[in-house]
PDB file of C-alpha atoms in Angstrom:
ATOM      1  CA  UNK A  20      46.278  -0.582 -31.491  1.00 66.00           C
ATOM      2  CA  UNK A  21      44.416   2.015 -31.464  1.00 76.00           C
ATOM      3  CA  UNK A  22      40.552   0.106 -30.783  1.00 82.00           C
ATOM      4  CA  UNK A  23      42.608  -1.594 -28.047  1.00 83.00           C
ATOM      5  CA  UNK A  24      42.501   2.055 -26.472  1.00 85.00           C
ATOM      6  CA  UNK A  25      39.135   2.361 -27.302  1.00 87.00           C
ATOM      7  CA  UNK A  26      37.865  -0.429 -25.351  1.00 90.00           C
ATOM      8  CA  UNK A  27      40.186   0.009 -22.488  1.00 90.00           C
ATOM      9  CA  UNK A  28      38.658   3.618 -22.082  1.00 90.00           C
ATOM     10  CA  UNK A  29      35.301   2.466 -22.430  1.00 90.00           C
ATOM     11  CA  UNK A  30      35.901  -0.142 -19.831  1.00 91.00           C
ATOM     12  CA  UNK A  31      37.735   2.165 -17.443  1.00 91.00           C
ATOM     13  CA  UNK A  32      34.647   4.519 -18.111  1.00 92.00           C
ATOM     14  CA  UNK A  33      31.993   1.798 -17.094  1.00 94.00           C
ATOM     15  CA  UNK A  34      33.833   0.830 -14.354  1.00 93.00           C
ATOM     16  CA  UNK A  35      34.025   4.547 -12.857  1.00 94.00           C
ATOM     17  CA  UNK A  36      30.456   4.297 -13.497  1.00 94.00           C
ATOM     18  CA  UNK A  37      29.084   1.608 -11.962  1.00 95.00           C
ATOM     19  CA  UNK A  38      31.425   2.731  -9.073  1.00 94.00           C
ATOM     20  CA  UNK A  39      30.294   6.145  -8.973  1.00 94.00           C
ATOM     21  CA  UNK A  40      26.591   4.452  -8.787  1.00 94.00           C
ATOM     22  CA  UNK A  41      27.176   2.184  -6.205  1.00 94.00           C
ATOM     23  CA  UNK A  42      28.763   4.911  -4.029  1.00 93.00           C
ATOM     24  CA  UNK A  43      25.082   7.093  -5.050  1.00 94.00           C
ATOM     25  CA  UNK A  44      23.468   4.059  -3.455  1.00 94.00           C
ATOM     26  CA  UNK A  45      25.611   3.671  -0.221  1.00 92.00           C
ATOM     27  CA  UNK A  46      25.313   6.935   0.521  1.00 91.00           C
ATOM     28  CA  UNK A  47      21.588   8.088  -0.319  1.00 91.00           C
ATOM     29  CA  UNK A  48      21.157   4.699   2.106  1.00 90.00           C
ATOM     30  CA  UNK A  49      23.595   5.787   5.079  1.00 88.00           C
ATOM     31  CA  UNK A  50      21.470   6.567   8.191  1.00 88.00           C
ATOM     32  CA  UNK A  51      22.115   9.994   9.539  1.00 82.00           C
ATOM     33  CA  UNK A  52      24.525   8.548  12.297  1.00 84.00           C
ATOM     34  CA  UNK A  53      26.715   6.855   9.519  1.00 86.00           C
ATOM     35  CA  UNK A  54      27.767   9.727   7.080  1.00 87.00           C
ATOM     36  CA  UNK A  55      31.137  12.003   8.344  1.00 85.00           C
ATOM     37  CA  UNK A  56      32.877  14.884   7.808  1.00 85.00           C
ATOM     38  CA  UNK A  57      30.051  16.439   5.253  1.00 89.00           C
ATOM     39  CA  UNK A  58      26.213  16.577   4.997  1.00 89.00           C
ATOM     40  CA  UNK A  59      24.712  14.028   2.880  1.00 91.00           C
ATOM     41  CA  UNK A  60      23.597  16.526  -0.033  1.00 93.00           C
ATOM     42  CA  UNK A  61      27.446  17.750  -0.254  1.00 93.00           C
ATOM     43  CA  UNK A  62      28.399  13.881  -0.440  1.00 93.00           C
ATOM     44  CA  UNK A  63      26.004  13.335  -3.256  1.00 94.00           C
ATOM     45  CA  UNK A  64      26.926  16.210  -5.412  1.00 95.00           C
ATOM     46  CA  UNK A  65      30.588  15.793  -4.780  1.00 94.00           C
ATOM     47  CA  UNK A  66      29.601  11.794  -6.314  1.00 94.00           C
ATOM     48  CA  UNK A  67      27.978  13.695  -9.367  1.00 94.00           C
ATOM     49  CA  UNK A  68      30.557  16.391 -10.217  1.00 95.00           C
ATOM     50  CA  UNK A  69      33.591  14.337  -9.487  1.00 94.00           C
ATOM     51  CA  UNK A  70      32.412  10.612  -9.814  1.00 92.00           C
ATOM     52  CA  UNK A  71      35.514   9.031  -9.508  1.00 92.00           C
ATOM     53  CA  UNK A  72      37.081  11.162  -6.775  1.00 93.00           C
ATOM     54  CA  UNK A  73      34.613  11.921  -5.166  1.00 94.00           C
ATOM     55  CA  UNK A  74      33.386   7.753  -5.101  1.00 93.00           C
ATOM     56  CA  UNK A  75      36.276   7.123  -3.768  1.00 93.00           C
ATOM     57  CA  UNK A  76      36.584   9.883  -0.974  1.00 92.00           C
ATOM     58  CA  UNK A  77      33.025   8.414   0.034  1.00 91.00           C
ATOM     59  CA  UNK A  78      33.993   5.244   0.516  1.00 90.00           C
ATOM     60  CA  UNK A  79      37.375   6.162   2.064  1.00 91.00           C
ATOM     61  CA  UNK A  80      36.066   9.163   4.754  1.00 87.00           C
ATOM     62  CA  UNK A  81      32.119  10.113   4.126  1.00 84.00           C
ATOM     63  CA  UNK A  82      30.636   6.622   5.577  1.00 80.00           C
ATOM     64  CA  UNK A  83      31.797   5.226   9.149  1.00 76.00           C
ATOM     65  CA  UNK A  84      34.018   2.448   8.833  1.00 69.00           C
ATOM     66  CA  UNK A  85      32.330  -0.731   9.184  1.00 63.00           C
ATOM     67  CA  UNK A  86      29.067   0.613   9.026  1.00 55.00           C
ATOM     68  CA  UNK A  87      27.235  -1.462   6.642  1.00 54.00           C
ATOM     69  CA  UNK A  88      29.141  -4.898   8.913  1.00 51.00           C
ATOM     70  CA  UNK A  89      27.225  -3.845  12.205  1.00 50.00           C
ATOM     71  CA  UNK A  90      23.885  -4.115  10.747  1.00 52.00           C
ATOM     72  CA  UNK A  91      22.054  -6.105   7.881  1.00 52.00           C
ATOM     73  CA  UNK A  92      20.641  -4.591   4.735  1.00 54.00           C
ATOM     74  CA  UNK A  93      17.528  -6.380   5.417  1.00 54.00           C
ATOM     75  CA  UNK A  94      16.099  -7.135   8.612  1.00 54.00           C
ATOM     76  CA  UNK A  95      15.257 -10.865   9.551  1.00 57.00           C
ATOM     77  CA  UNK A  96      11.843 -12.253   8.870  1.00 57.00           C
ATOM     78  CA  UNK A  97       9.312 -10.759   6.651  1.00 56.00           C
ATOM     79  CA  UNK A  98       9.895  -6.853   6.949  1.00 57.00           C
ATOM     80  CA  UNK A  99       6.775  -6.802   8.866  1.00 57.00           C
ATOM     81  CA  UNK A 100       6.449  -5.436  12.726  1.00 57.00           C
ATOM     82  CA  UNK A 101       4.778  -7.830  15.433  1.00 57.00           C
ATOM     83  CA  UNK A 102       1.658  -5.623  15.241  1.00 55.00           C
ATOM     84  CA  UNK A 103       1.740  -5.232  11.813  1.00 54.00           C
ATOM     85  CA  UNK A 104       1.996  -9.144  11.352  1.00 56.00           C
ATOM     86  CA  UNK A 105      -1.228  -9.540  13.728  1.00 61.00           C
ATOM     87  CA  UNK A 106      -3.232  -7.146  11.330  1.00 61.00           C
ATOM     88  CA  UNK A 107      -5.150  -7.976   8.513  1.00 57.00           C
ATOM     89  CA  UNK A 108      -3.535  -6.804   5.540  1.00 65.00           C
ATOM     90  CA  UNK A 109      -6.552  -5.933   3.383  1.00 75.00           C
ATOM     91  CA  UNK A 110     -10.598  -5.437   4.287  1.00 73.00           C
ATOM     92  CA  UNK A 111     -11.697  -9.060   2.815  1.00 73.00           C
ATOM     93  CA  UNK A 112      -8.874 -10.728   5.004  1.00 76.00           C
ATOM     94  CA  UNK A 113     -10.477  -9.147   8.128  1.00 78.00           C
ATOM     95  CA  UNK A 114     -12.898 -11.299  10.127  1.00 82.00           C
ATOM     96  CA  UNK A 115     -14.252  -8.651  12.109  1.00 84.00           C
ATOM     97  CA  UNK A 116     -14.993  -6.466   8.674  1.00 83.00           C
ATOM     98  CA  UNK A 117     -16.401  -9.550   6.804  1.00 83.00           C
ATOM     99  CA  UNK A 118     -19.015 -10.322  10.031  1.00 86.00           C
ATOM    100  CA  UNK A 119     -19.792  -6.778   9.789  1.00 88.00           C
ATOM    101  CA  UNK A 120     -20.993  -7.121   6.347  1.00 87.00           C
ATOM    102  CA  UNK A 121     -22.601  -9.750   7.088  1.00 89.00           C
ATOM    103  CA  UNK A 122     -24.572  -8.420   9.581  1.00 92.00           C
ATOM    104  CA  UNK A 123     -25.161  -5.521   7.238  1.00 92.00           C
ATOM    105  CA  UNK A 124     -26.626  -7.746   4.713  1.00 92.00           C
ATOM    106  CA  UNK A 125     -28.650  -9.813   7.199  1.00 94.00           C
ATOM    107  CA  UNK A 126     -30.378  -5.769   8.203  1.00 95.00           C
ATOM    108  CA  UNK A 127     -30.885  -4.664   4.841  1.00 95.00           C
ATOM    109  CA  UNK A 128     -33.046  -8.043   3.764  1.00 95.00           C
ATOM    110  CA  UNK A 129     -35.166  -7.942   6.994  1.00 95.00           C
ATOM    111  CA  UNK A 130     -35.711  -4.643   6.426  1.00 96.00           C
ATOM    112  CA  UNK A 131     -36.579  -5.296   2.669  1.00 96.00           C
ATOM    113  CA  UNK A 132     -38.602  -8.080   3.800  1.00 96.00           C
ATOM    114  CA  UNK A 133     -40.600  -6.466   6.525  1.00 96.00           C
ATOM    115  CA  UNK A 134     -41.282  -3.285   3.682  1.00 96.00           C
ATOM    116  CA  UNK A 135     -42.040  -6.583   1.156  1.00 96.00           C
ATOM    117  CA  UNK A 136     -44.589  -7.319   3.815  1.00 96.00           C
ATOM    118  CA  UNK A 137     -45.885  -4.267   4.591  1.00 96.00           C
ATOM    119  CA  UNK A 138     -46.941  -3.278   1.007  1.00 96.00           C
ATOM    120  CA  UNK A 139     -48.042  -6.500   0.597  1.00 95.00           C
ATOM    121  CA  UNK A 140     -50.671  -6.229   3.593  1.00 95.00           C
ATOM    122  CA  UNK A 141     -51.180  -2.891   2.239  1.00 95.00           C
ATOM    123  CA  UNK A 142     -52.221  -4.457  -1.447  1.00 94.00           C
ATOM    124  CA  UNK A 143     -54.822  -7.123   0.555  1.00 94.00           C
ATOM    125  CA  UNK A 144     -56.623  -4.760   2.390  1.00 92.00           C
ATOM    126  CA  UNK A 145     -57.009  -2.589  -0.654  1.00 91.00           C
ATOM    127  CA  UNK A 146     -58.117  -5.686  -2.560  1.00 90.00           C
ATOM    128  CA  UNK A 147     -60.899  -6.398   0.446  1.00 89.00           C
ATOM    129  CA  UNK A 148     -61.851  -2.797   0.311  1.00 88.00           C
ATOM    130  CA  UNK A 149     -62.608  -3.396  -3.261  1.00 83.00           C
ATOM    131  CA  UNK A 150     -64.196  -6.741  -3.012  1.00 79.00           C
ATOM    132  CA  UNK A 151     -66.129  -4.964   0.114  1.00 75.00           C
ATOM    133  CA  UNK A 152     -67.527  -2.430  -2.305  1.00 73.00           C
ATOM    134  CA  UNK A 153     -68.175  -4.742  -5.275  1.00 71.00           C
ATOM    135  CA  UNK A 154     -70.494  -6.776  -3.078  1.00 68.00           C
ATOM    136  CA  UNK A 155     -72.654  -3.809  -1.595  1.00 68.00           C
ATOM    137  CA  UNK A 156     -76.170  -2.972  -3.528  1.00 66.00           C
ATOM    138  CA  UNK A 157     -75.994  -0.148  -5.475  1.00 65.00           C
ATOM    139  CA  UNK A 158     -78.637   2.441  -3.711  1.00 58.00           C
TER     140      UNK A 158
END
């Protein structure tokens, strides 16, 4: 008899729980427009303090009625904005960015190549120079 108690109390306990939860939800959710008679703050402490009561006094007077009917939880499509959908989402899905690089690239190696060249021009004439003085009599 007495663990029958037990368990009823316990389920009558999770039950004002999970209620008192759900009501946390709907209301921390409620656009500004949606929530009566009290701020949200006082909604959500009167939900702590007095979960039961206070669940049921949100659903019953804190949220306009058919609030959450009028409009969806989610909105249709992919959660994304027209302009948002145009974007690029990240830098290597950008074609502009990835040309850019490219062109980068394509400035740094001429430029490495026309220093490559330079020293290497440099090196020859220094090598004639030498050759140039190896060949002269000695006076």
């Amino acid at each position: 008899m007495m663990s029958g108690m037990v368990r009823l109390y316990g389920l009558l306990f999770l039950a004002q729980l999970v209620l008192a939860v759900c009501a946390l939800i709907s209301c921390l959710s409620a656009e500004e427009g949606e929530i009566r008679a009290l701020p949200r703050i006082a909604w959500v402490l009167i939900i702590l303090f007095f979960p039961l009561v206070g669940s049921i006094a949100w659903f019953v007077a804190g949220r306009e009625a058919g609030a959450r009917r009028t409009r969806t939880a989610w909105p249709m499509g992919n959660g994304f904005s027209e302009e948002q959908r145009r974007r690029p989402v990240a830098p290597d899905d950008d074609p502009e960015f990835l040309s850019s690089l490219a062109e980068r690239s394509r400035a740094e190696d001429r430029e490495r190549l026309r220093r490559w060249e330079d020293d290497l021009h440099r090196r020859e004439e220094e090598l004639r120079r030498g050759q140039d003085d190896r060949d002269r009599p000695e006076v």
